[in-house]
Coordinates of C-alpha atoms and ligand atoms in Angstrom, one line a residue:
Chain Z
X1 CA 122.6 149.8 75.6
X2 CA 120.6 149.4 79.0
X3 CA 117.0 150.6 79.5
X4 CA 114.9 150.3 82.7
X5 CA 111.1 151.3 82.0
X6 CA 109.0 151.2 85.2
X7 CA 111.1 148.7 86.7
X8 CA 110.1 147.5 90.5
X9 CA 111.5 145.2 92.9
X10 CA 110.1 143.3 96.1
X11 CA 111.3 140.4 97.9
X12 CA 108.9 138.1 100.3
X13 CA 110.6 138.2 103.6
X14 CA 109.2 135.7 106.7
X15 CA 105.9 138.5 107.3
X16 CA 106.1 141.2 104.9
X17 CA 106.5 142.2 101.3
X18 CA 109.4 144.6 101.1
X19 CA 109.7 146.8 98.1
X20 CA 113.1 147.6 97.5
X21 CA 112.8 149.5 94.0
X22 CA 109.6 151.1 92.8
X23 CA 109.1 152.3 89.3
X24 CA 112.8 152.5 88.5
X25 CA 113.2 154.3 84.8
X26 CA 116.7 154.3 83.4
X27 CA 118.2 154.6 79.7
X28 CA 122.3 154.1 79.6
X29 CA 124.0 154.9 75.9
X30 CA 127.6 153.7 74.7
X31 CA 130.1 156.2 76.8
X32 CA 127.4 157.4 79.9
X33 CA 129.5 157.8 83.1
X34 CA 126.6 157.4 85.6
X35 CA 127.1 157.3 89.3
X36 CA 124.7 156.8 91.8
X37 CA 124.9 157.8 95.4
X38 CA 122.2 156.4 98.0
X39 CA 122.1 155.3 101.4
X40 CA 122.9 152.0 103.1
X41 CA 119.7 150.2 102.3
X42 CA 117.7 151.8 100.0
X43 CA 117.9 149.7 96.9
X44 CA 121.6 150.4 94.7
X45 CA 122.8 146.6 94.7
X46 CA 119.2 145.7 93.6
X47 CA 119.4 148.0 90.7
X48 CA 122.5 146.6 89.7
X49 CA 121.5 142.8 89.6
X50 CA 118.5 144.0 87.9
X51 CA 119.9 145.9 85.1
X52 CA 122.7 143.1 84.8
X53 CA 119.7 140.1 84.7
X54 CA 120.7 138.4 87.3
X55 CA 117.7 138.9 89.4
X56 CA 114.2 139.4 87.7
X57 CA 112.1 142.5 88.3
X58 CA 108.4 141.8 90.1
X59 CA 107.4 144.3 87.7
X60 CA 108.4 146.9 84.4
X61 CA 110.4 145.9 81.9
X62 CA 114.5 145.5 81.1
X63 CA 116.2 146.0 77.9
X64 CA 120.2 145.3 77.0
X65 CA 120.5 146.7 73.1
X66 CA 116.7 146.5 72.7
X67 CA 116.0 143.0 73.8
X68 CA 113.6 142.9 76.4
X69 CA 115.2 140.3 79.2
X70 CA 111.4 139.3 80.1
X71 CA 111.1 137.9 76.6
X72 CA 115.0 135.7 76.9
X73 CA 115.3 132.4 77.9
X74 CA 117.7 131.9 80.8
X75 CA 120.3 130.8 78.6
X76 CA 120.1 133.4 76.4
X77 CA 119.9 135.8 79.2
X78 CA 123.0 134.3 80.7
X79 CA 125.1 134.6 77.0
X80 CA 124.0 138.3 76.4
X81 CA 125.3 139.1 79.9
X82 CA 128.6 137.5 79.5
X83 CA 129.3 138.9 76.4
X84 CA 128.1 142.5 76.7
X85 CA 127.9 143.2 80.3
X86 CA 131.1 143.5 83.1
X87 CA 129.9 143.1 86.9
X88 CA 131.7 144.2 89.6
X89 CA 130.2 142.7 92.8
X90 CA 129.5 144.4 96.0
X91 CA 131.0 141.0 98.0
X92 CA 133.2 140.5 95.0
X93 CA 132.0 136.7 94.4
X94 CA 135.7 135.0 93.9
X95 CA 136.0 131.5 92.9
X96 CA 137.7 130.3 96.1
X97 CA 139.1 127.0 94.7
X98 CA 141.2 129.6 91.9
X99 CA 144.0 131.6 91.8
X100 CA 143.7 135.4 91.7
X101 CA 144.6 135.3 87.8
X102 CA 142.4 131.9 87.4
X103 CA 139.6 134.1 88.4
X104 CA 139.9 136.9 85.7
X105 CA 140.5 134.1 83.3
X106 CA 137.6 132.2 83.8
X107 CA 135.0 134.7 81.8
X108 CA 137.4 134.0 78.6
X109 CA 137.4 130.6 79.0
X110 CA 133.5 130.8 78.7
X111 CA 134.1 133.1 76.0
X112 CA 136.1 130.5 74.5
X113 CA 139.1 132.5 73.6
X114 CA 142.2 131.3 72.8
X115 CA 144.8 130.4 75.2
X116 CA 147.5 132.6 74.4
X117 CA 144.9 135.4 74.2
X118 CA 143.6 135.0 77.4
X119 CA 147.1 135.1 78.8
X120 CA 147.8 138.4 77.3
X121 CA 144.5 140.1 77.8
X122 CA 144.7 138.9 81.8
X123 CA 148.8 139.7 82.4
X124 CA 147.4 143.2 80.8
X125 CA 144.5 143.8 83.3
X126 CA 146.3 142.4 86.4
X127 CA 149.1 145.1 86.0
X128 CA 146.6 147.8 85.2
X129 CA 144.7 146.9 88.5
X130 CA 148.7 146.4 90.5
X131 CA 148.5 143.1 91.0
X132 CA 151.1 140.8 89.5
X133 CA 152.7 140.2 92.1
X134 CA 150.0 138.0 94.0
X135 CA 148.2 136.9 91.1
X136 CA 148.6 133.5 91.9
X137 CA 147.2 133.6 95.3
X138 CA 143.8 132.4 96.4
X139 CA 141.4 134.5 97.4
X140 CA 141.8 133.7 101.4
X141 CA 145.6 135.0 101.0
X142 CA 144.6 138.3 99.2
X143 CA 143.6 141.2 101.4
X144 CA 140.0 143.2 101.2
X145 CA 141.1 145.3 98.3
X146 CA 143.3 143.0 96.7
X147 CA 140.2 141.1 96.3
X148 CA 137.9 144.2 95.0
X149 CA 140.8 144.6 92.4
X150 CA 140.3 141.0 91.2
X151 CA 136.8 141.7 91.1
X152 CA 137.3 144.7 89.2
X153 CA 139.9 142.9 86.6
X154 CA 137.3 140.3 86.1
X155 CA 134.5 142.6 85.1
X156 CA 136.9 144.8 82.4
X157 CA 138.7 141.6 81.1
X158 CA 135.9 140.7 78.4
X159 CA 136.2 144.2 77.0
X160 CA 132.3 144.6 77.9
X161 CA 130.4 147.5 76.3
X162 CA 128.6 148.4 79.8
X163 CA 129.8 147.9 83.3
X164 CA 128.1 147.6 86.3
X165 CA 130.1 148.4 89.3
X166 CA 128.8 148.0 92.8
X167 CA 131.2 150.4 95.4
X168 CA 134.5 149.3 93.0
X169 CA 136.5 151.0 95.9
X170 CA 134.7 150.6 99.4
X171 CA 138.3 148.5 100.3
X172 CA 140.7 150.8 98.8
X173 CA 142.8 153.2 100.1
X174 CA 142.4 156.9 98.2
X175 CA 145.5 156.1 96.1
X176 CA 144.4 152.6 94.9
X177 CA 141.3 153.8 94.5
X178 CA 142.1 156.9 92.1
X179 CA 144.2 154.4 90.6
X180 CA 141.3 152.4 89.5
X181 CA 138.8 155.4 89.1
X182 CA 141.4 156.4 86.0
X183 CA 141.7 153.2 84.3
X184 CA 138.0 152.9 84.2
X185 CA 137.7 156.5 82.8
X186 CA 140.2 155.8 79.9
X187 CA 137.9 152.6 79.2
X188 CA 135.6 155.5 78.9
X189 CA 137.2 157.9 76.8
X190 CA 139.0 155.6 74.5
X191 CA 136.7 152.6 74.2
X192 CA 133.2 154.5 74.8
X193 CA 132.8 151.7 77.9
X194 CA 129.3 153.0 79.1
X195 CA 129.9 153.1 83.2
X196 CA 126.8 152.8 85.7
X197 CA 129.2 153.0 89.4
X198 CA 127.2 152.8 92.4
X199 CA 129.6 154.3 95.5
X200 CA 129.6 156.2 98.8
X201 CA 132.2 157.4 97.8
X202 CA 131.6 161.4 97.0
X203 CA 135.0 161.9 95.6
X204 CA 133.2 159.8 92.5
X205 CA 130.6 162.2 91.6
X206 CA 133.1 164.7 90.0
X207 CA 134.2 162.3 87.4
X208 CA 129.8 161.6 86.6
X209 CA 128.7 162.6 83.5
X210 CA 125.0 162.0 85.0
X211 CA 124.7 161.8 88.6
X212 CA 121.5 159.7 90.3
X213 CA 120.4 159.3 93.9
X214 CA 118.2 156.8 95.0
X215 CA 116.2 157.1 98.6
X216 CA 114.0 154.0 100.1
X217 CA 113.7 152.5 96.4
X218 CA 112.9 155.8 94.2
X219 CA 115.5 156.6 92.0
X220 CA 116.4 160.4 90.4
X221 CA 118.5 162.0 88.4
X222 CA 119.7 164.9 90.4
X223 CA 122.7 166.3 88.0
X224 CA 124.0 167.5 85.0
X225 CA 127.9 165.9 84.2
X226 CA 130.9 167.5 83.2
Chain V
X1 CA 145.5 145.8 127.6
X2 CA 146.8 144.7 124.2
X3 CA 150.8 144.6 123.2
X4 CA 152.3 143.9 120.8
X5 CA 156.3 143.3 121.2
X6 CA 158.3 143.0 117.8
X7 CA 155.5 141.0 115.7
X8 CA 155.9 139.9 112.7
X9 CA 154.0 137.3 110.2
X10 CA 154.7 135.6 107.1
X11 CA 152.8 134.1 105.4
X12 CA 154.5 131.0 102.9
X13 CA 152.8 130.8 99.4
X14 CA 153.3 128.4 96.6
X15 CA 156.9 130.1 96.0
X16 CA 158.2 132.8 98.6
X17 CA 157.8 134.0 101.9
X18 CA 155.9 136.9 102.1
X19 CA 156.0 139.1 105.1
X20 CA 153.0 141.0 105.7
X21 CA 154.4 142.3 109.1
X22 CA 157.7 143.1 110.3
X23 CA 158.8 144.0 114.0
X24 CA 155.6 145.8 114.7
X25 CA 155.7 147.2 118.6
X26 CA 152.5 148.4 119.8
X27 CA 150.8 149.2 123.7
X28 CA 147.0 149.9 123.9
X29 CA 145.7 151.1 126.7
X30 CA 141.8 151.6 128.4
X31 CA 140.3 154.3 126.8
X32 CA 142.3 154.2 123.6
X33 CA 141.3 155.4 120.4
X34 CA 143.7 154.6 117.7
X35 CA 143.4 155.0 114.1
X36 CA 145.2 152.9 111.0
X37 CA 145.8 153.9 108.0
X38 CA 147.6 152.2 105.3
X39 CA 147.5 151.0 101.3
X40 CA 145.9 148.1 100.2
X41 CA 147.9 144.4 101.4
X42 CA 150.1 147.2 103.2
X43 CA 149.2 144.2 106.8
X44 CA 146.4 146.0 108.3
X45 CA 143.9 143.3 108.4
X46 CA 147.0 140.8 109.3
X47 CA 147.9 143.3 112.3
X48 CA 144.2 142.9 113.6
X49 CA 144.5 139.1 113.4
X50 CA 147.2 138.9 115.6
X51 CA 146.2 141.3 118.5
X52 CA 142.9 139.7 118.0
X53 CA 144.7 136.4 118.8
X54 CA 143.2 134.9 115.3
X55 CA 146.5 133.8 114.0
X56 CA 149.6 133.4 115.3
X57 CA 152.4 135.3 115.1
X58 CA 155.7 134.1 113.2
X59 CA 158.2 135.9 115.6
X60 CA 157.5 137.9 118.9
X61 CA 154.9 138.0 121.4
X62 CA 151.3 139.4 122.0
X63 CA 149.7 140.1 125.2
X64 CA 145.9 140.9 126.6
X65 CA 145.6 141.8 129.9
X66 CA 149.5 141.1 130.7
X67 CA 149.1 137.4 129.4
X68 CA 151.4 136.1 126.9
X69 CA 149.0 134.4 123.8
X70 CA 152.1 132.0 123.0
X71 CA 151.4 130.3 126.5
X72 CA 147.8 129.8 126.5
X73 CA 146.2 126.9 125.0
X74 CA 144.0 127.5 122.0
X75 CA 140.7 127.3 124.8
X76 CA 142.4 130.0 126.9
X77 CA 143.1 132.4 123.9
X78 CA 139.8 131.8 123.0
X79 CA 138.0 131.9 126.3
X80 CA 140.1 135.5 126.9
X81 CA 139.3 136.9 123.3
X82 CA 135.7 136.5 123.2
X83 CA 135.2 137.8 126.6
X84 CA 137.4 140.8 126.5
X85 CA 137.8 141.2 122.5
X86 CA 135.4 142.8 119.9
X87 CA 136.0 142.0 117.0
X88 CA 134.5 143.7 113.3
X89 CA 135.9 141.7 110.2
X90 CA 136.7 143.3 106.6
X91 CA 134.4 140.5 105.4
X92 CA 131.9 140.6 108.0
X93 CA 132.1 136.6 108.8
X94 CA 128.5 136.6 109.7
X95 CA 126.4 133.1 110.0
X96 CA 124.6 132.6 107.3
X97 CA 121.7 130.5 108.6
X98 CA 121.3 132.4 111.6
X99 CA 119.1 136.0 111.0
X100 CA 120.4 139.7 112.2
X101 CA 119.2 139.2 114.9
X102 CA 120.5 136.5 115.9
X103 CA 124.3 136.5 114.5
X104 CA 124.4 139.6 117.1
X105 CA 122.8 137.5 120.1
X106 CA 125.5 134.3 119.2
X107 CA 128.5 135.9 121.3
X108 CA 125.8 136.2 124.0
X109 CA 124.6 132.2 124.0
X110 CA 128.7 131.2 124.3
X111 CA 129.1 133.8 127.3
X112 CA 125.9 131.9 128.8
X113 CA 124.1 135.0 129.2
X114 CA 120.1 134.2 130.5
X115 CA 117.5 134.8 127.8
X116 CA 115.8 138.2 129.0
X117 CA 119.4 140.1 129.1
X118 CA 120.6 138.8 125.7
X119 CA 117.0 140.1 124.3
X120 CA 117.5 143.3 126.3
X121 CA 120.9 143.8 124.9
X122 CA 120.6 142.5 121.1
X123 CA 117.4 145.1 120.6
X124 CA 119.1 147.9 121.8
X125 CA 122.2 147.1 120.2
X126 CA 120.4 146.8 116.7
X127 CA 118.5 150.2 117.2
X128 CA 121.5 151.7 117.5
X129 CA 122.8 151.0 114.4
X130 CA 119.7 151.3 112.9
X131 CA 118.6 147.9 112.0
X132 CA 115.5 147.0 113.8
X133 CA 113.4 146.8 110.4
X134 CA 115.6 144.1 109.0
X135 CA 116.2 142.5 112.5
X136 CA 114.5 138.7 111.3
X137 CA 116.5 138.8 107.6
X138 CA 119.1 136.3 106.9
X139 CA 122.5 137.8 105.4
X140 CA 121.2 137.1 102.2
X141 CA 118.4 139.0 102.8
X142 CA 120.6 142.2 103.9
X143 CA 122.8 145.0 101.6
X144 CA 126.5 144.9 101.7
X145 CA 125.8 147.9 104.5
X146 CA 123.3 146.3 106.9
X147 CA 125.6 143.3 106.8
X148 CA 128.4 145.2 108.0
X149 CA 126.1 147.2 111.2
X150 CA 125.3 143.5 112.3
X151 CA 129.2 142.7 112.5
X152 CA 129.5 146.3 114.3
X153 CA 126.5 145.1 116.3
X154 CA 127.9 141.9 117.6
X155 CA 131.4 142.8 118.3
X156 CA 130.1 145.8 120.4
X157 CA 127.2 143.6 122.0
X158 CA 129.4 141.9 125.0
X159 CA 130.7 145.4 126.2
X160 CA 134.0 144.5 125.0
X161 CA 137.5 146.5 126.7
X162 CA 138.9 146.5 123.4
X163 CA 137.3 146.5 119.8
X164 CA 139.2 145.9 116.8
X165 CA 137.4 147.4 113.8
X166 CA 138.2 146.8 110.5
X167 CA 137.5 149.2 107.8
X168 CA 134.0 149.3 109.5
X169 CA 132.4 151.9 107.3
X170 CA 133.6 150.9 103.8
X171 CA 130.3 149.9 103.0
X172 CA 128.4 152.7 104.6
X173 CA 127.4 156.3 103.1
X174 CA 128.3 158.9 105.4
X175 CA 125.8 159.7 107.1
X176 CA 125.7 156.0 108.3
X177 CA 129.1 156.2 108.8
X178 CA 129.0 159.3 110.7
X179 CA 126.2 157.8 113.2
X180 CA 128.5 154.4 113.6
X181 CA 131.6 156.5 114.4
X182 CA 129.4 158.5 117.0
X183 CA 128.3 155.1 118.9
X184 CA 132.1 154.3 119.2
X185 CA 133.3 157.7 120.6
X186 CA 130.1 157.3 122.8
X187 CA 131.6 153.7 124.2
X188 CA 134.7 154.8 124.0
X189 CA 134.2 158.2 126.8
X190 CA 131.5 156.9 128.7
X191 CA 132.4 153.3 129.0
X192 CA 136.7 153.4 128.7
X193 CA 136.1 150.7 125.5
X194 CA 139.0 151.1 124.0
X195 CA 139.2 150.9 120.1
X196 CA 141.8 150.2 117.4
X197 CA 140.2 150.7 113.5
X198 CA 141.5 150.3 110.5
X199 CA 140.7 152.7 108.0
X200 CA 140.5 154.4 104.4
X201 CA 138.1 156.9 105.5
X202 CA 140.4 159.8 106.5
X203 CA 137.3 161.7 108.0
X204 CA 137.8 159.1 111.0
X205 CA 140.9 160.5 111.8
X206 CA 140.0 163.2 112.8
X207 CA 138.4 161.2 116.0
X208 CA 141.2 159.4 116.4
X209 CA 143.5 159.9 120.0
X210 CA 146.3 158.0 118.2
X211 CA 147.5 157.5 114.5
X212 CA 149.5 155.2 113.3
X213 CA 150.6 154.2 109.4
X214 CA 151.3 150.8 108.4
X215 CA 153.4 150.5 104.5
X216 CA 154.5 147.1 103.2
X217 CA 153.9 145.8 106.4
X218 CA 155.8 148.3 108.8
X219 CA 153.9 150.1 111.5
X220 CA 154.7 153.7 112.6
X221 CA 153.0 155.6 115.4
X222 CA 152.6 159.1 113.1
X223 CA 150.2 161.5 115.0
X224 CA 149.4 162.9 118.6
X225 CA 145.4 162.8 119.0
X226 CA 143.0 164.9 120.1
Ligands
ATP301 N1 147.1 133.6 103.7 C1 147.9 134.4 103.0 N2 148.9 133.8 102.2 C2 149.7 134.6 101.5 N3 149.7 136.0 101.5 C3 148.8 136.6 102.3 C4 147.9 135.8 103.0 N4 147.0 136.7 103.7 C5 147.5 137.9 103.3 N5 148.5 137.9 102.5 C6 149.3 139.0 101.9 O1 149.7 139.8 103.0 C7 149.7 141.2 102.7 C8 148.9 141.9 103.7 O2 147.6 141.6 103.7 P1 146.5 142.3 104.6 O3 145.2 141.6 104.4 O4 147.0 142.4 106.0 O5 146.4 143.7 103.9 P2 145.5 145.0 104.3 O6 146.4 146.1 104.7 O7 144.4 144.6 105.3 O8 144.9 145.4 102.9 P3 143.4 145.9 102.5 O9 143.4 147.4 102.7 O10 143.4 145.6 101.0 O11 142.4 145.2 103.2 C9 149.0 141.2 101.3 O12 150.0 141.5 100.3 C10 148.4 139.9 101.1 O13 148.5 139.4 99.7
ATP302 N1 116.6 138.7 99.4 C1 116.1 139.8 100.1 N2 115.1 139.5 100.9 C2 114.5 140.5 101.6 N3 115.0 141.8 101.6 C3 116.0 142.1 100.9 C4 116.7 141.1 100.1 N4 117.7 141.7 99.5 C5 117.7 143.0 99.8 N5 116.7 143.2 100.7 C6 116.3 144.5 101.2 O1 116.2 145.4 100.1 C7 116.7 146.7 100.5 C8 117.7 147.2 99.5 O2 118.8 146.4 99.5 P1 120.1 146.8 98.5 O3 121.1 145.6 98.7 O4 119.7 147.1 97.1 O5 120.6 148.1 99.2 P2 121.9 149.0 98.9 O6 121.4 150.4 98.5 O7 122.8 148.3 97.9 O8 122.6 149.2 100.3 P3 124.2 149.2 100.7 O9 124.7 150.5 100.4 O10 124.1 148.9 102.2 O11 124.9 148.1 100.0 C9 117.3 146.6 101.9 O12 116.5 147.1 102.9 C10 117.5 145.1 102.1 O13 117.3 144.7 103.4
MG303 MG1 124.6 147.4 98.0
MG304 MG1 142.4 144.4 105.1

């Protein structure tokens, strides 16, 4: 689904080029569980927004099911994304100005799905993430991790067949958490949802099917899964 | 030097009231260290916001240093929280035209602190928490963890009596984590700071002289520390 083939990343600061991925190489087929661990800094969220296309790589090569992104026009880029691809943001990324379910509805509207569809497929999500009772809230009167779980709805609403999820539960508490660590393993199981979960969160790892670690921009693959 | 007497906060959306936080009693002393635990939209962050003296309460009374918030004006409460408050925000709140370095030197300008201290003080708070590589970057410029150090950075930066932390290593590994924790046990024995964080990491606990649990927006006082 996802390829990475000497991907590499550096962003012009005020003095200095900083290279925040080198020579990246990643392939992810339908049902990987991959998690990657790495510390604060050293290039996970840059990964991400790479292998989802919404940053472009200084140099290598992308691929989502064979198309090479370098060879995609924005527009296309922007359509194969939506359609295939589920991102869970690091900072979440909310649409202040909409409600909580507004929010996960908006990628159907794009998707131009019918209205009583979309009502279904986003009462179904918000219960599985445990929040019906303040979907209509804003964003500014949801808490930290009632705001990660709209993130996450978001993401899983389109029924993607890869999702990208920067530190899904950095705001959870451990029960919320392994709450939304299962439902994203039956998307697994069930609907062979490929899963690339970047997390400090070690309790993660023993649910990986590959595990990766990524130091000062040089990502490995250290493990074999379960 | 904080207290809480019988708070409580609700919050009125489109429909319902919703109370976050019901008759919560709390004393902090110098040399505190007292941990929080709680679920998700259990009224953690909402607790900090009212001892912080960033909203108001809905019924009882809060008081730093023996003064009642309710009979300040809004200079005074601020005046008296930015000189004797520290605070670290779930969302980090930093300014996002202003670089590292300066977001953590801010607090410093409004406490008219002369130009060769605030440098003094803004270095070494940065190399403590490891940032003085990425000092001159905007917050867009930072991952979801440096973003959170500067927050640390700045709340800790006026020598605060009291710092109220929330969730302060969610987007941290832990060996970040670990070295974060260590520079607030540091302030916390050498200096008398005392601290009140919020938390999902249970490791902190262990640290923590006082432990209190918060559910659906009821605070208990659970644990005798260390
Ligand atoms: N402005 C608001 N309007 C309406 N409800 C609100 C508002 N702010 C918070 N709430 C509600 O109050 C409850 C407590 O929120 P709070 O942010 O204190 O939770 P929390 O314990 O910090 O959770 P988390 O661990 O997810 O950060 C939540 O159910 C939330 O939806
Ligand atoms: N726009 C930018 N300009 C300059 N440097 C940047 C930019 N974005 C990121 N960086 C730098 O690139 C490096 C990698 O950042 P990235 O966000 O990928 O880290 P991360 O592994 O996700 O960290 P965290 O766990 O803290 O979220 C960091 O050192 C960061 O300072
Ligand atoms: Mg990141
Ligand atoms: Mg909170």
């Amino acid at each position: 689904i996802i390829k990475a083939e000497g991907v590499s990343k550096s962003y012009l600061s005020q003095v200095e080029e900083i290279i925040a991925l080198k020579e990246a190489n990643l392939t992810i087929e339908a049902g990987d569980f991959v998690v990657i661990n790495g510390p604060s800094g050293s290039g996970k969220t840059t990964l991400l927004n790479l292998l989802a296309g919404i940053d472009k790589a200084t140099k290598g090569e992308l691929y989502i099911n064979g198309l090479a992104l370098s060879s995609l026009s924005d527009k296309e880029n922007t359509l194969l994304r939506r359609d295939k691809v589920g991102l869970v943001f690091q900072s979440f990324e909310l649409i202040p100005v909409l409600s909580a379910w507004e929010n996960v509805e908006y990628p159907l509207l794009l998707q131009k799905v019918n209205k009583s569809e979309r009502k279904k497929r986003v009462d179904k999500i918000l219960k599985q993430v445990g929040l019906e009772e303040v979907k209509d809230n804003l964003p500014s009167q949801l808490s930290g991790g009632q705001k990660q779980r709209v993130a996450i709805a978001r993401a899983l609403v389109t029924d993607p067949k890869v999702v990208l999820a920067d530190e899904p539960t950095a705001s959870l508490d451990t029960k919320t958490g392994k709450g939304i660590i299962k439902l994203m393993l039956d998307l697994n199981q069930t609907k062979e949802v490929a899963f690339i979960v970047v997390t400090h969160d070690l309790a993660i790892n023993d649910y990986a099917k590959r595990l990766l670690k990524i130091q000062d921009g040089v990502l490995k693959e250290v493990g074999i899964g379960v």
